[in-house]
Coordinates of C-alpha atoms in Angstrom, one line a residue:
L1 CA 72.3 -43.4 -55.9
S2 CA 73.4 -39.9 -54.8
E3 CA 70.3 -39.5 -52.6
W4 CA 71.1 -42.4 -50.3
I5 CA 74.8 -41.6 -50.2
D6 CA 73.9 -38.1 -49.0
F7 CA 71.8 -39.7 -46.2
V8 CA 74.6 -42.0 -45.1
L9 CA 77.0 -39.0 -45.0
E10 CA 74.6 -37.1 -42.8
A11 CA 74.2 -40.1 -40.5
Q12 CA 78.0 -40.3 -40.2
K13 CA 78.3 -36.6 -39.5
L14 CA 75.8 -36.9 -36.6
Q15 CA 77.5 -40.0 -35.3
Q16 CA 80.9 -38.2 -35.3
S17 CA 79.3 -35.3 -33.4
A18 CA 78.0 -37.7 -30.8
T19 CA 81.4 -39.4 -30.5
A20 CA 83.1 -36.1 -30.0
L21 CA 81.0 -35.4 -26.9
D22 CA 82.1 -36.1 -23.3
E23 CA 81.1 -39.6 -22.1
S24 CA 79.1 -37.9 -19.4
E25 CA 76.7 -36.3 -21.9
V26 CA 74.7 -39.5 -22.3
A27 CA 71.4 -38.0 -23.3
T28 CA 72.9 -35.7 -25.8
K29 CA 74.9 -38.5 -27.4
A30 CA 71.8 -40.7 -27.5
L31 CA 69.7 -38.1 -29.2
L32 CA 72.3 -37.3 -31.8
C33 CA 72.7 -41.0 -32.6
L34 CA 69.0 -41.4 -32.8
E35 CA 68.9 -38.5 -35.3
G36 CA 71.6 -40.2 -37.3
A37 CA 69.6 -43.4 -37.3
M38 CA 66.8 -41.5 -39.0
Y39 CA 69.0 -40.8 -41.9
L40 CA 69.9 -44.5 -42.1
I41 CA 66.1 -45.3 -42.3
L42 CA 65.9 -42.7 -45.1
T43 CA 68.8 -44.5 -46.8
G44 CA 66.9 -47.8 -46.7
M45 CA 63.8 -46.2 -48.1
S46 CA 65.9 -44.7 -50.9
M47 CA 67.5 -48.1 -51.6
E48 CA 64.0 -49.6 -51.9
K49 CA 63.3 -47.3 -54.8
S50 CA 66.4 -48.5 -56.7
P51 CA 66.3 -51.7 -58.9
N52 CA 68.0 -54.7 -57.4
L53 CA 68.8 -53.1 -54.0
D54 CA 66.2 -55.0 -51.9
S55 CA 68.7 -57.0 -50.0
E56 CA 70.8 -53.9 -49.3
A57 CA 67.7 -52.1 -48.1
L58 CA 66.8 -55.0 -45.8
K59 CA 70.3 -55.1 -44.3
M60 CA 70.1 -51.3 -43.7
Y61 CA 66.9 -51.7 -41.8
V62 CA 68.3 -54.6 -39.7
D63 CA 71.5 -52.8 -38.9
T64 CA 69.5 -49.6 -38.0
L65 CA 67.2 -51.7 -35.7
D66 CA 70.3 -53.0 -33.9
L67 CA 71.8 -49.5 -33.6
I68 CA 68.6 -48.0 -32.2
G69 CA 68.4 -50.9 -29.7
D70 CA 71.9 -50.0 -28.5
I71 CA 71.0 -46.3 -28.2
G72 CA 68.0 -47.1 -25.9
S73 CA 70.1 -49.4 -23.7
V74 CA 72.7 -46.8 -22.6
F75 CA 70.6 -45.4 -19.8
S76 CA 70.3 -46.8 -16.3
T77 CA 67.1 -48.3 -15.1
E78 CA 66.4 -45.1 -13.1
L79 CA 65.2 -42.7 -15.9
G80 CA 64.6 -39.0 -15.6
P81 CA 61.8 -37.5 -17.7
L82 CA 64.2 -36.6 -20.6
E83 CA 65.9 -40.0 -20.7
A84 CA 62.4 -41.6 -20.5
K85 CA 61.3 -39.6 -23.6
I86 CA 64.3 -40.8 -25.5
V87 CA 63.8 -44.4 -24.5
V88 CA 60.1 -44.2 -25.6
L89 CA 61.2 -42.8 -29.0
T90 CA 63.8 -45.6 -29.5
T91 CA 61.2 -48.1 -28.5
R92 CA 58.7 -46.7 -31.1
C93 CA 61.4 -46.8 -33.7
Q94 CA 62.2 -50.4 -33.0
S95 CA 58.6 -51.3 -33.2
L96 CA 58.0 -49.7 -36.6
L97 CA 61.3 -51.0 -38.0
L98 CA 60.2 -54.6 -36.9
L99 CA 56.9 -54.0 -38.6
K100 CA 58.7 -52.9 -41.7
L101 CA 60.8 -56.1 -41.6
F102 CA 57.7 -58.1 -41.3
Q103 CA 56.1 -56.4 -44.3
F104 CA 59.4 -56.6 -46.3
N105 CA 59.9 -60.3 -45.6
T106 CA 56.3 -61.1 -46.2
R107 CA 56.6 -59.5 -49.7
L108 CA 59.8 -61.3 -50.4
G109 CA 58.7 -64.6 -48.9
T110 CA 55.7 -65.2 -51.1
N111 CA 57.5 -68.0 -52.9
V112 CA 58.5 -69.6 -49.6
V113 CA 54.8 -69.8 -48.5
W114 CA 53.8 -71.3 -51.8
Y115 CA 56.5 -73.9 -51.5
I116 CA 55.4 -74.9 -48.0
N117 CA 51.7 -75.0 -49.2
D118 CA 52.7 -77.2 -52.2
Y119 CA 54.6 -79.6 -50.0
L120 CA 51.8 -79.9 -47.5
Q121 CA 49.3 -80.6 -50.3
R122 CA 51.5 -83.3 -51.7
C123 CA 52.5 -84.8 -48.4
P124 CA 49.7 -84.3 -45.9
V125 CA 51.1 -87.0 -43.7
P126 CA 54.8 -86.6 -42.9
K127 CA 57.2 -89.6 -42.7
I128 CA 57.5 -90.6 -39.1
V129 CA 61.1 -91.1 -37.8
P130 CA 61.4 -94.0 -35.3
M131 CA 62.6 -92.8 -31.9
S132 CA 63.8 -94.7 -28.9
Q133 CA 61.3 -95.0 -26.0
S134 CA 61.8 -92.2 -23.4
S135 CA 62.5 -93.1 -19.8
G136 CA 60.5 -91.9 -16.8
K137 CA 57.1 -90.2 -17.0
R138 CA 57.8 -88.2 -20.2
P139 CA 55.9 -89.5 -23.2
P140 CA 57.9 -90.6 -26.3
Q141 CA 58.4 -87.9 -28.8
I142 CA 57.0 -88.3 -32.3
M143 CA 59.4 -86.9 -34.9
A144 CA 58.6 -86.3 -38.6
E145 CA 61.1 -86.2 -41.5
I146 CA 60.9 -83.2 -43.8
P147 CA 63.2 -81.9 -46.5
Y148 CA 65.9 -79.6 -45.3
Q149 CA 64.7 -76.8 -47.6
L150 CA 61.3 -77.0 -46.0
Y151 CA 62.9 -76.7 -42.5
E152 CA 64.7 -73.6 -43.7
D153 CA 61.5 -72.1 -45.1
F154 CA 59.6 -72.8 -41.9
N155 CA 62.3 -70.9 -40.0
K156 CA 62.0 -67.9 -42.4
V157 CA 58.2 -67.9 -41.9
F158 CA 58.7 -68.1 -38.1
A159 CA 61.2 -65.3 -38.1
T160 CA 58.8 -63.1 -40.1
Q161 CA 55.9 -63.7 -37.7
M162 CA 58.1 -63.1 -34.7
A163 CA 59.0 -59.7 -36.1
L164 CA 55.3 -58.8 -36.1
L165 CA 54.8 -60.1 -32.6
N166 CA 57.9 -58.3 -31.3
A167 CA 56.7 -55.1 -33.1
Q168 CA 53.4 -55.2 -31.3
E169 CA 55.0 -56.0 -27.9
L170 CA 57.4 -53.0 -28.2
W171 CA 54.6 -50.6 -29.2
G172 CA 52.7 -51.6 -26.1
R173 CA 55.9 -51.2 -24.0
A174 CA 56.4 -47.7 -25.3
D175 CA 52.8 -46.8 -24.2
Q176 CA 53.5 -48.3 -20.8
L177 CA 56.8 -46.3 -20.4
A178 CA 55.2 -43.1 -21.4
S179 CA 52.4 -43.7 -18.8
Y180 CA 54.7 -44.9 -16.0
H181 CA 57.0 -41.8 -16.3
G182 CA 54.1 -39.4 -16.8
I183 CA 55.4 -38.0 -20.1
E184 CA 52.3 -38.5 -22.2
E185 CA 51.8 -34.8 -22.7
T186 CA 55.1 -34.5 -24.6
F187 CA 53.9 -37.1 -27.1
K188 CA 50.5 -35.5 -27.4
Q189 CA 52.2 -32.2 -28.4
L190 CA 54.2 -34.1 -31.0
D191 CA 51.0 -35.7 -32.3
I192 CA 49.5 -32.2 -32.7
Q193 CA 52.6 -30.9 -34.5
C194 CA 53.4 -33.9 -36.7
G195 CA 50.2 -35.9 -36.8
P196 CA 49.6 -38.9 -34.6
L197 CA 52.3 -41.6 -34.8
T198 CA 50.5 -45.0 -34.8
F199 CA 51.4 -48.6 -35.2
K200 CA 50.4 -48.3 -38.8
S201 CA 52.5 -45.2 -39.5
P202 CA 55.0 -45.5 -42.5
L203 CA 58.7 -45.0 -41.8
V204 CA 58.7 -41.5 -43.5
D205 CA 56.2 -40.3 -40.8
L206 CA 58.4 -41.9 -38.1
V207 CA 61.5 -40.0 -39.3
R208 CA 59.6 -36.7 -39.4
Y209 CA 58.2 -37.4 -35.9
V210 CA 61.6 -38.3 -34.3
K211 CA 63.3 -35.3 -35.9
E212 CA 60.7 -33.0 -34.5
A213 CA 61.0 -34.7 -31.1
A214 CA 64.8 -34.1 -31.1
R215 CA 64.2 -30.4 -31.9
M216 CA 61.8 -30.2 -28.9
L217 CA 64.0 -32.1 -26.5
K218 CA 67.4 -30.4 -27.3
P219 CA 66.7 -27.3 -25.1
G220 CA 66.3 -29.6 -22.1
L221 CA 69.6 -31.3 -22.6
A222 CA 71.6 -28.8 -20.5
G223 CA 72.5 -30.2 -17.1
T224 CA 71.8 -33.8 -18.0
R225 CA 75.3 -35.0 -17.6
K226 CA 75.7 -38.3 -15.8

């Protein structure tokens, strides 16, 4: 318990430091907030180790994902090299957090998948709901009646799969951003120092990678006011 509370306090301290900065110091504020978000990820990881805190850990990851999305959206579309590096980092973070949500929900959703499978085995042909004939050239829709619980379970499975697809899309977007802005060398240096960050990297490696990236980028923050 004390471990994840310490992480939350550290995240709050970094957030307060960012809030105290002048509004013009956009890059510095973003980097501090991103560092703070790493402590929230550590909080979620710590919660996972505790009995009966799965739902709290999941909420922590979801909230952190939203926060990091906000951090990456503060910059204008015309990015300088430093801002582009921060956006690439936030995009990587979003990708791996979405992958974590996919893995988390897949583990928790085993019973959901079994329920869907059981229903489809028992009812291979769904009950067709009569629909009025459509007008014009559009063909009439065929609607099937299913239990509401099954509908909810389909939504859960769909959301889980979308998390994986979005994670893959964001990882590719980060690669494209790094290439477009010509900043691949920075991330090659980070890979050498921290070990390569890949789509399969665990969150603990992501946290270490982002912390090292923040340390590398801070000397270049002077003169970045907007």
